[in-house]
Amino acid sequence: MRPAVYTFSSARTTVYYDSRFSELKKIVARKDTVLLTDEHVFGFHPTLFRDWNVIVLKAGEAFKVQDTVDAVIRQLIRMRAGRQTVLVGVGGGVITDLAGYIASVFMRGILFGFVPTSLLCMVDASIGGKNGIDVDEYKNMVGLVRQPAFILHDHRLLKTLPEREWRNGFAEIIKHACIGNASMFRELEKHDPGFYRKNAGQLAKLVRANADFKFRVVQRDEFEKGRRKLLNFGHTIGHALENQYELSHGEAVSIGMVSACHLSSGITGFAGSRRVASLIEKYGLPAQAVYNKDKMFRVLVMDKKRSRDHIHLILLEKIGRAVIQPVSIGKLKQLIDVIP
Ligand SMILES: NC(=O)c1ccc[n+]([C@@H]2O[C@H](COP(=O)([O-])OP(=O)(O)OC[C@H]3O[C@@H](n4cnc5c(N)ncnc54)[C@H](O)[C@@H]3O)[C@@H](O)[C@H]2O)c1
């Protein structure tokens, strides 16, 4: 299949959808390439990395920090990496965020590409050019925007992905359907996670449709001045919950999306909350949680999207159509209090 090319203001990304890892050697020269991965991906797929220069990191968000960046840079220097080196992140969003950041600062910037190995990374984290690290409890506090030269998908790598990570990926897919694609929403309603995990062709189509959706949103609003913000649907409330309770990102975003649907019904007249909640549950994610509404209100009011006495909320008008709407703080308080 011919690769897809997405053009940005000062870069282009070539995407090899539904490809194979073995194609990587045709995209980059082995001797000039360093693969960056984590211990889980390396442990499950050791043969993949045979004959490649590779740096293996500990897995997890806790390692998306400056210490890891410094250690990788020292290792690149020991490997005699230079300006011609291409750094390829092979892993989930932690690895691709790190790889993009390290490649952007090493020698003032070398080429980089991604082989996303988690569903979330294929449909979301690898796309859009945001690279960076966390500082203490502040997620993605340091980083820069730079597009990868290429992204290669090999769905076979998902075979070893833990159940919980599949659910995290599906939460973002449901988000895309809610904000911009009613027919994808209907398709997801017809099937379930097992269907996509068993049907490689259908999974490939779903992943491509979602990655393509995110690419197009980013292309139209590269510097996040407007519609790209819609990708945060469910995330503001979700992040507030993620910090308060032991929830995975996908679980928090799911509860956030359903809460945002309830707020939408009071503001835009959105009538699809029950459908969104059922779809979320069908994909093994929670649609409801008992949480402290006062705390939630305080977090929303503190949010960056606030202006004077209004806050900008991402709401649904209907399934497949999201809007950013200013809502007065008073009205927000009333609506939060009546969320079921
Ligand atoms: N740059 C962006 O625009 C953007 C967007 C969304 C999320 N993110 C970032 O992405 C990260 C979350 O991504 P993630 O969920 O992929 O996290 P992750 O990289 O931590 O991967 C999740 C877990 O799955 C494991 N894993 C990955 N692929 C596997 C495979 N094929 N087989 C077995 N195990 C595998 C990883 O080792 C890890 O334990 C966060 O740091 C988030 O900030 C970035």
GROMACS .gro file of C-alpha atoms and ligand atoms in nm:
model
  384
    1MET     CA    1   0.000   0.000   0.000
    2ARG     CA    2   0.127   0.348  -0.082
    3PRO     CA    3   0.212   0.552   0.227
    4ALA     CA    4   0.004   0.857   0.320
    5VAL     CA    5   0.178   1.193   0.340
    6TYR     CA    6   0.054   1.468   0.573
    7THR     CA    7   0.192   1.817   0.516
    8PHE     CA    8   0.235   2.076   0.790
    9SER     CA    9   0.356   2.438   0.778
   10SER     CA   10   0.722   2.342   0.793
   11ALA     CA   11   0.733   1.964   0.782
   12ARG     CA   12   0.572   1.654   0.639
   13THR     CA   13   0.505   1.316   0.793
   14THR     CA   14   0.487   0.997   0.588
   15VAL     CA   15   0.263   0.731   0.740
   16TYR     CA   16   0.300   0.364   0.651
   17TYR     CA   17  -0.043   0.240   0.758
   18ASP     CA   18  -0.105  -0.133   0.800
   19SER     CA   19   0.260  -0.211   0.730
   20ARG     CA   20   0.517  -0.446   0.884
   21PHE     CA   21   0.804  -0.373   1.114
   22SER     CA   22   1.036  -0.543   0.867
   23GLU     CA   23   0.970  -0.255   0.623
   24LEU     CA   24   1.162  -0.022   0.854
   25LYS     CA   25   1.493  -0.120   0.696
   26LYS     CA   26   1.365   0.022   0.365
   27ILE     CA   27   1.280   0.355   0.528
   28VAL     CA   28   1.599   0.414   0.727
   29ALA     CA   29   1.958   0.290   0.699
   30ARG     CA   30   2.021   0.043   0.980
   31LYS     CA   31   2.372   0.166   1.060
   32ASP     CA   32   2.251   0.526   1.104
   33THR     CA   33   1.946   0.441   1.310
   34VAL     CA   34   1.894   0.404   1.685
   35LEU     CA   35   1.572   0.246   1.811
   36LEU     CA   36   1.439   0.368   2.145
   37THR     CA   37   1.202   0.132   2.321
   38ASP     CA   38   1.091   0.019   2.666
   39GLU     CA   39   1.154  -0.304   2.854
   40HIS     CA   40   0.800  -0.437   2.796
   41VAL     CA   41   0.802  -0.394   2.419
   42PHE     CA   42   1.160  -0.523   2.403
   43GLY     CA   43   1.075  -0.820   2.627
   44PHE     CA   44   0.773  -0.924   2.422
   45HIS     CA   45   0.933  -0.872   2.081
   46PRO     CA   46   1.307  -0.937   2.119
   47THR     CA   47   1.359  -1.061   1.763
   48LEU     CA   48   1.232  -0.732   1.623
   49PHE     CA   49   1.536  -0.552   1.755
   50ARG     CA   50   1.797  -0.801   1.635
   51ASP     CA   51   2.057  -0.633   1.416
   52TRP     CA   52   1.946  -0.280   1.513
   53ASN     CA   53   2.117  -0.032   1.747
   54VAL     CA   54   1.880  -0.013   2.040
   55ILE     CA   55   1.836   0.169   2.368
   56VAL     CA   56   1.594   0.003   2.611
   57LEU     CA   57   1.430   0.216   2.882
   58LYS     CA   58   1.230   0.125   3.191
   59ALA     CA   59   0.857   0.134   3.111
   60GLY     CA   60   0.606   0.382   3.244
   61GLU     CA   61   0.509   0.747   3.279
   62ALA     CA   62   0.744   0.783   3.579
   63PHE     CA   63   1.037   0.759   3.336
   64LYS     CA   64   0.912   1.036   3.103
   65VAL     CA   65   1.146   1.279   3.278
   66GLN     CA   66   1.463   1.479   3.223
   67ASP     CA   67   1.686   1.214   3.390
   68THR     CA   68   1.587   0.968   3.118
   69VAL     CA   69   1.659   1.229   2.849
   70ASP     CA   70   2.008   1.286   2.992
   71ALA     CA   71   2.078   0.912   3.015
   72VAL     CA   72   1.968   0.853   2.654
   73ILE     CA   73   2.175   1.146   2.528
   74ARG     CA   74   2.484   1.004   2.703
   75GLN     CA   75   2.414   0.668   2.545
   76LEU     CA   76   2.375   0.828   2.200
   77ILE     CA   77   2.712   0.996   2.246
   78ARG     CA   78   2.870   0.661   2.349
   79MET     CA   79   2.717   0.504   2.037
   80ARG     CA   80   2.879   0.781   1.832
   81ALA     CA   81   2.545   0.905   1.705
   82GLY     CA   82   2.570   1.218   1.492
   83ARG     CA   83   2.364   1.457   1.282
   84GLN     CA   84   2.290   1.182   1.031
   85THR     CA   85   2.144   0.955   1.302
   86VAL     CA   86   1.771   0.883   1.293
   87LEU     CA   87   1.605   0.812   1.629
   88VAL     CA   88   1.302   0.583   1.606
   89GLY     CA   89   1.069   0.550   1.905
   90VAL     CA   90   0.923   0.198   1.914
   91GLY     CA   91   0.663   0.189   2.189
   92GLY     CA   92   0.365   0.358   2.346
   93GLY     CA   93   0.311   0.730   2.399
   94VAL     CA   94   0.576   0.754   2.670
   95ILE     CA   95   0.843   0.633   2.428
   96THR     CA   96   0.725   0.842   2.131
   97ASP     CA   97   0.697   1.161   2.345
   98LEU     CA   98   1.051   1.096   2.473
   99ALA     CA   99   1.197   1.000   2.134
  100GLY     CA  100   1.055   1.312   1.965
  101TYR     CA  101   1.188   1.535   2.242
  102ILE     CA  102   1.534   1.379   2.259
  103ALA     CA  103   1.573   1.385   1.880
  104SER     CA  104   1.467   1.751   1.874
  105VAL     CA  105   1.732   1.863   2.122
  106PHE     CA  106   2.019   1.621   2.050
  107MET     CA  107   2.272   1.813   1.836
  108ARG     CA  108   2.001   2.080   1.794
  109GLY     CA  109   1.777   1.834   1.618
  110ILE     CA  110   1.810   1.505   1.430
  111LEU     CA  111   1.547   1.321   1.225
  112PHE     CA  112   1.304   1.098   1.408
  113GLY     CA  113   1.025   0.854   1.337
  114PHE     CA  114   0.781   0.639   1.535
  115VAL     CA  115   0.662   0.280   1.540
  116PRO     CA  116   0.368   0.308   1.782
  117THR     CA  117   0.302  -0.019   1.963
  118SER     CA  118  -0.004   0.075   2.172
  119LEU     CA  119  -0.349   0.145   2.030
  120LEU     CA  120  -0.352   0.484   2.203
  121CYS     CA  121  -0.022   0.576   2.048
  122MET     CA  122  -0.133   0.468   1.697
  123VAL     CA  123  -0.451   0.677   1.703
  124ASP     CA  124  -0.339   0.966   1.921
  125ALA     CA  125   0.000   1.010   2.093
  126SER     CA  126   0.222   0.962   1.786
  127ILE     CA  127   0.028   1.228   1.592
  128GLY     CA  128   0.049   1.604   1.607
  129GLY     CA  129   0.412   1.674   1.684
  130LYS     CA  130   0.384   1.739   2.057
  131ASN     CA  131   0.694   1.596   2.224
  132GLY     CA  132   0.801   1.630   2.581
  133ILE     CA  133   0.842   1.519   2.937
  134ASP     CA  134   0.683   1.557   3.280
  135VAL     CA  135   0.823   1.760   3.569
  136ASP     CA  136   0.721   1.630   3.913
  137GLU     CA  137   0.341   1.602   3.905
  138TYR     CA  138   0.310   1.837   3.604
  139LYS     CA  139   0.244   1.630   3.292
  140ASN     CA  140   0.402   1.740   2.965
  141MET     CA  141   0.536   2.054   3.133
  142VAL     CA  142   0.848   2.074   2.912
  143GLY     CA  143   0.861   2.004   2.542
  144LEU     CA  144   0.834   2.131   2.188
  145VAL     CA  145   0.636   2.085   1.873
  146ARG     CA  146   0.810   1.902   1.589
  147GLN     CA  147   0.662   1.651   1.348
  148PRO     CA  148   0.811   1.302   1.304
  149ALA     CA  149   0.950   1.227   0.957
  150PHE     CA  150   0.755   0.901   0.946
  151ILE     CA  151   0.522   0.672   1.138
  152LEU     CA  152   0.501   0.299   1.070
  153HIS     CA  153   0.210   0.083   1.188
  154ASP     CA  154   0.239  -0.291   1.242
  155HIS     CA  155  -0.082  -0.418   1.405
  156ARG     CA  156   0.077  -0.752   1.487
  157LEU     CA  157   0.264  -0.575   1.766
  158LEU     CA  158  -0.069  -0.511   1.941
  159LYS     CA  159  -0.111  -0.886   2.009
  160THR     CA  160   0.088  -0.848   2.333
  161LEU     CA  161  -0.081  -0.526   2.446
  162PRO     CA  162  -0.240  -0.566   2.793
  163GLU     CA  163  -0.620  -0.548   2.821
  164ARG     CA  164  -0.612  -0.219   3.012
  165GLU     CA  165  -0.409  -0.054   2.734
  166TRP     CA  166  -0.662  -0.164   2.470
  167ARG     CA  167  -0.930   0.010   2.674
  168ASN     CA  168  -0.721   0.329   2.697
  169GLY     CA  169  -0.695   0.330   2.318
  170PHE     CA  170  -1.066   0.272   2.268
  171ALA     CA  171  -1.146   0.568   2.495
  172GLU     CA  172  -0.969   0.800   2.249
  173ILE     CA  173  -1.136   0.631   1.953
  174ILE     CA  174  -1.479   0.687   2.111
  175LYS     CA  175  -1.377   1.049   2.173
  176HIS     CA  176  -1.294   1.096   1.804
  177ALA     CA  177  -1.630   0.945   1.705
  178CYS     CA  178  -1.817   1.171   1.951
  179ILE     CA  179  -1.656   1.496   1.837
  180GLY     CA  180  -1.628   1.440   1.465
  181ASN     CA  181  -1.754   1.118   1.312
  182ALA     CA  182  -2.112   0.999   1.362
  183SER     CA  183  -2.072   0.707   1.122
  184MET     CA  184  -1.770   0.578   1.315
  185PHE     CA  185  -1.981   0.606   1.629
  186ARG     CA  186  -2.251   0.387   1.469
  187GLU     CA  187  -1.989   0.137   1.354
  188LEU     CA  188  -1.846   0.114   1.706
  189GLU     CA  189  -2.199   0.059   1.838
  190LYS     CA  190  -2.241  -0.239   1.603
  191HIS     CA  191  -1.922  -0.411   1.722
  192ASP     CA  192  -1.722  -0.462   2.039
  193PRO     CA  193  -1.351  -0.476   2.135
  194GLY     CA  194  -1.336  -0.853   2.069
  195PHE     CA  195  -1.451  -0.797   1.710
  196TYR     CA  196  -1.164  -0.560   1.634
  197ARG     CA  197  -0.908  -0.775   1.812
  198LYS     CA  198  -1.011  -1.077   1.605
  199ASN     CA  199  -1.048  -0.898   1.269
  200ALA     CA  200  -0.712  -0.760   1.165
  201GLY     CA  201  -0.860  -0.592   0.856
  202GLN     CA  202  -1.131  -0.413   1.053
  203LEU     CA  203  -0.884  -0.306   1.319
  204ALA     CA  204  -0.652  -0.167   1.052
  205LYS     CA  205  -0.941   0.032   0.900
  206LEU     CA  206  -1.048   0.168   1.239
  207VAL     CA  207  -0.693   0.267   1.334
  208ARG     CA  208  -0.635   0.439   1.002
  209ALA     CA  209  -0.964   0.629   1.019
  210ASN     CA  210  -0.877   0.752   1.366
  211ALA     CA  211  -0.518   0.845   1.292
  212ASP     CA  212  -0.632   1.022   0.976
  213PHE     CA  213  -0.898   1.209   1.176
  214LYS     CA  214  -0.641   1.338   1.424
  215PHE     CA  215  -0.395   1.430   1.148
  216ARG     CA  216  -0.661   1.638   0.974
  217VAL     CA  217  -0.766   1.819   1.291
  218VAL     CA  218  -0.399   1.901   1.361
  219GLN     CA  219  -0.330   2.006   1.001
  220ARG     CA  220  -0.617   2.256   1.013
  221ASP     CA  221  -0.506   2.400   1.346
  222GLU     CA  222  -0.138   2.321   1.391
  223PHE     CA  223  -0.085   2.575   1.668
  224GLU     CA  224  -0.397   2.493   1.867
  225LYS     CA  225  -0.580   2.821   1.826
  226GLY     CA  226  -0.924   2.675   1.768
  227ARG     CA  227  -1.069   2.343   1.662
  228ARG     CA  228  -0.775   2.130   1.778
  229LYS     CA  229  -0.898   2.207   2.129
  230LEU     CA  230  -1.197   1.982   2.056
  231LEU     CA  231  -0.958   1.688   2.100
  232ASN     CA  232  -0.969   1.770   2.470
  233PHE     CA  233  -1.333   1.660   2.491
  234GLY     CA  234  -1.374   1.481   2.826
  235HIS     CA  235  -1.014   1.550   2.920
  236THR     CA  236  -1.046   1.850   3.153
  237ILE     CA  237  -1.294   1.668   3.377
  238GLY     CA  238  -1.101   1.344   3.318
  239HIS     CA  239  -0.771   1.490   3.435
  240ALA     CA  240  -0.938   1.627   3.746
  241LEU     CA  241  -1.058   1.276   3.827
  242GLU     CA  242  -0.737   1.100   3.723
  243ASN     CA  243  -0.549   1.303   3.984
  244GLN     CA  244  -0.804   1.240   4.259
  245TYR     CA  245  -0.864   0.867   4.212
  246GLU     CA  246  -0.672   0.560   4.099
  247LEU     CA  247  -0.807   0.562   3.745
  248SER     CA  248  -0.632   0.484   3.419
  249HIS     CA  249  -0.625   0.765   3.163
  250GLY     CA  250  -0.891   0.592   2.952
  251GLU     CA  251  -1.119   0.540   3.250
  252ALA     CA  252  -1.087   0.902   3.360
  253VAL     CA  253  -1.148   1.035   3.009
  254SER     CA  254  -1.453   0.808   2.974
  255ILE     CA  255  -1.614   0.943   3.290
  256GLY     CA  256  -1.512   1.291   3.174
  257MET     CA  257  -1.683   1.241   2.837
  258VAL     CA  258  -2.008   1.125   2.995
  259SER     CA  259  -2.002   1.418   3.240
  260ALA     CA  260  -1.938   1.654   2.945
  261CYS     CA  261  -2.240   1.497   2.769
  262HIS     CA  262  -2.460   1.572   3.072
  263LEU     CA  263  -2.333   1.931   3.078
  264SER     CA  264  -2.404   1.947   2.703
  265SER     CA  265  -2.768   1.848   2.752
  266GLY     CA  266  -2.816   2.148   2.982
  267ILE     CA  267  -2.642   2.390   2.744
  268THR     CA  268  -2.669   2.276   2.380
  269GLY     CA  269  -2.972   2.049   2.424
  270PHE     CA  270  -2.759   1.742   2.338
  271ALA     CA  271  -2.978   1.434   2.357
  272GLY     CA  272  -2.728   1.149   2.318
  273SER     CA  273  -2.581   1.107   2.669
  274ARG     CA  274  -2.730   0.762   2.716
  275ARG     CA  275  -2.591   0.640   2.381
  276VAL     CA  276  -2.243   0.769   2.464
  277ALA     CA  277  -2.252   0.606   2.809
  278SER     CA  278  -2.364   0.270   2.662
  279LEU     CA  279  -2.089   0.275   2.401
  280ILE     CA  280  -1.828   0.352   2.664
  281GLU     CA  281  -1.950   0.060   2.876
  282LYS     CA  282  -1.951  -0.170   2.574
  283TYR     CA  283  -1.579  -0.104   2.537
  284GLY     CA  284  -1.511  -0.200   2.899
  285LEU     CA  285  -1.483   0.155   3.028
  286PRO     CA  286  -1.669   0.324   3.315
  287ALA     CA  287  -1.941   0.578   3.235
  288GLN     CA  288  -2.003   0.692   3.589
  289ALA     CA  289  -1.822   0.739   3.916
  290VAL     CA  290  -1.898   0.878   4.254
  291TYR     CA  291  -1.685   1.186   4.284
  292ASN     CA  292  -1.667   1.505   4.482
  293LYS     CA  293  -1.860   1.760   4.273
  294ASP     CA  294  -1.728   2.062   4.462
  295LYS     CA  295  -1.373   1.952   4.391
  296MET     CA  296  -1.463   1.896   4.025
  297PHE     CA  297  -1.614   2.246   4.006
  298ARG     CA  298  -1.301   2.399   4.159
  299VAL     CA  299  -1.075   2.219   3.910
  300LEU     CA  300  -1.287   2.327   3.613
  301VAL     CA  301  -1.292   2.688   3.728
  302MET     CA  302  -0.911   2.684   3.765
  303ASP     CA  303  -0.872   2.557   3.410
  304LYS     CA  304  -0.671   2.750   3.153
  305LYS     CA  305  -0.976   2.786   2.931
  306ARG     CA  306  -1.133   3.030   3.179
  307SER     CA  307  -1.183   3.394   3.085
  308ARG     CA  308  -1.315   3.634   3.353
  309ASP     CA  309  -1.647   3.491   3.469
  310HIS     CA  310  -1.684   3.239   3.187
  311ILE     CA  311  -1.520   2.907   3.120
  312HIS     CA  312  -1.489   2.751   2.776
  313LEU     CA  313  -1.628   2.400   2.772
  314ILE     CA  314  -1.604   2.142   2.495
  315LEU     CA  315  -1.956   2.018   2.447
  316LEU     CA  316  -2.151   1.805   2.202
  317GLU     CA  317  -2.436   1.942   1.994
  318LYS     CA  318  -2.501   1.599   1.855
  319ILE     CA  319  -2.305   1.280   1.814
  320GLY     CA  320  -2.024   1.364   1.570
  321ARG     CA  321  -2.038   1.739   1.630
  322ALA     CA  322  -1.855   1.919   1.912
  323VAL     CA  323  -1.839   2.290   1.992
  324ILE     CA  324  -1.640   2.510   2.226
  325GLN     CA  325  -1.884   2.718   2.423
  326PRO     CA  326  -1.843   2.984   2.692
  327VAL     CA  327  -2.051   2.904   2.998
  328SER     CA  328  -2.092   3.133   3.298
  329ILE     CA  329  -1.943   3.006   3.623
  330GLY     CA  330  -2.286   3.028   3.789
  331LYS     CA  331  -2.451   2.813   3.524
  332LEU     CA  332  -2.165   2.562   3.540
  333LYS     CA  333  -2.213   2.520   3.915
  334GLN     CA  334  -2.587   2.457   3.869
  335LEU     CA  335  -2.525   2.201   3.594
  336ILE     CA  336  -2.253   2.012   3.780
  337ASP     CA  337  -2.485   1.976   4.075
  338VAL     CA  338  -2.743   1.795   3.865
  339ILE     CA  339  -2.503   1.554   3.686
  340PRO     CA  340  -2.639   1.208   3.775
  341LIG     N1  341   0.214   1.375   2.214
  341LIG     C1  342   0.082   1.370   2.218
  341LIG     O1  343   0.013   1.438   2.144
  341LIG     C2  344   0.017   1.276   2.316
  341LIG     C3  345  -0.120   1.249   2.307
  341LIG     C4  346  -0.176   1.157   2.395
  341LIG     C5  347  -0.095   1.097   2.491
  341LIG     N2  348   0.036   1.127   2.498
  341LIG     C6  349   0.123   1.064   2.598
  341LIG     O2  350   0.123   0.924   2.575
  341LIG     C7  351   0.146   0.857   2.698
  341LIG     C8  352   0.044   0.747   2.708
  341LIG     O3  353   0.061   0.658   2.600
  341LIG     P1  354   0.048   0.501   2.618
  341LIG     O4  355  -0.083   0.470   2.679
  341LIG     O5  356   0.084   0.436   2.490
  341LIG     O6  357   0.156   0.477   2.734
  341LIG     P2  358   0.285   0.386   2.751
  341LIG     O7  359   0.389   0.420   2.655
  341LIG     O8  360   0.317   0.394   2.896
  341LIG     O9  361   0.231   0.240   2.717
  341LIG     C9  362   0.140   0.178   2.803
  341LIG    C10  363   0.195   0.044   2.854
  341LIG    O10  364   0.184  -0.051   2.749
  341LIG    C11  365   0.310  -0.113   2.725
  341LIG     N3  366   0.314  -0.149   2.586
  341LIG    C12  367   0.316  -0.066   2.478
  341LIG     N4  368   0.308  -0.136   2.365
  341LIG    C13  369   0.302  -0.267   2.401
  341LIG    C14  370   0.291  -0.389   2.328
  341LIG     N5  371   0.279  -0.389   2.195
  341LIG     N6  372   0.289  -0.504   2.398
  341LIG    C15  373   0.295  -0.505   2.535
  341LIG     N7  374   0.303  -0.393   2.609
  341LIG    C16  375   0.307  -0.276   2.542
  341LIG    C17  376   0.412  -0.011   2.772
  341LIG    O11  377   0.534  -0.073   2.805
  341LIG    C18  378   0.342   0.049   2.894
  341LIG    O12  379   0.360  -0.037   3.004
  341LIG    C19  380   0.138   0.962   2.808
  341LIG    O13  381   0.266   0.996   2.851
  341LIG    C20  382   0.073   1.081   2.739
  341LIG    O14  383   0.111   1.205   2.794
  341LIG    C21  384   0.094   1.215   2.412
   0.00000   0.00000   0.00000
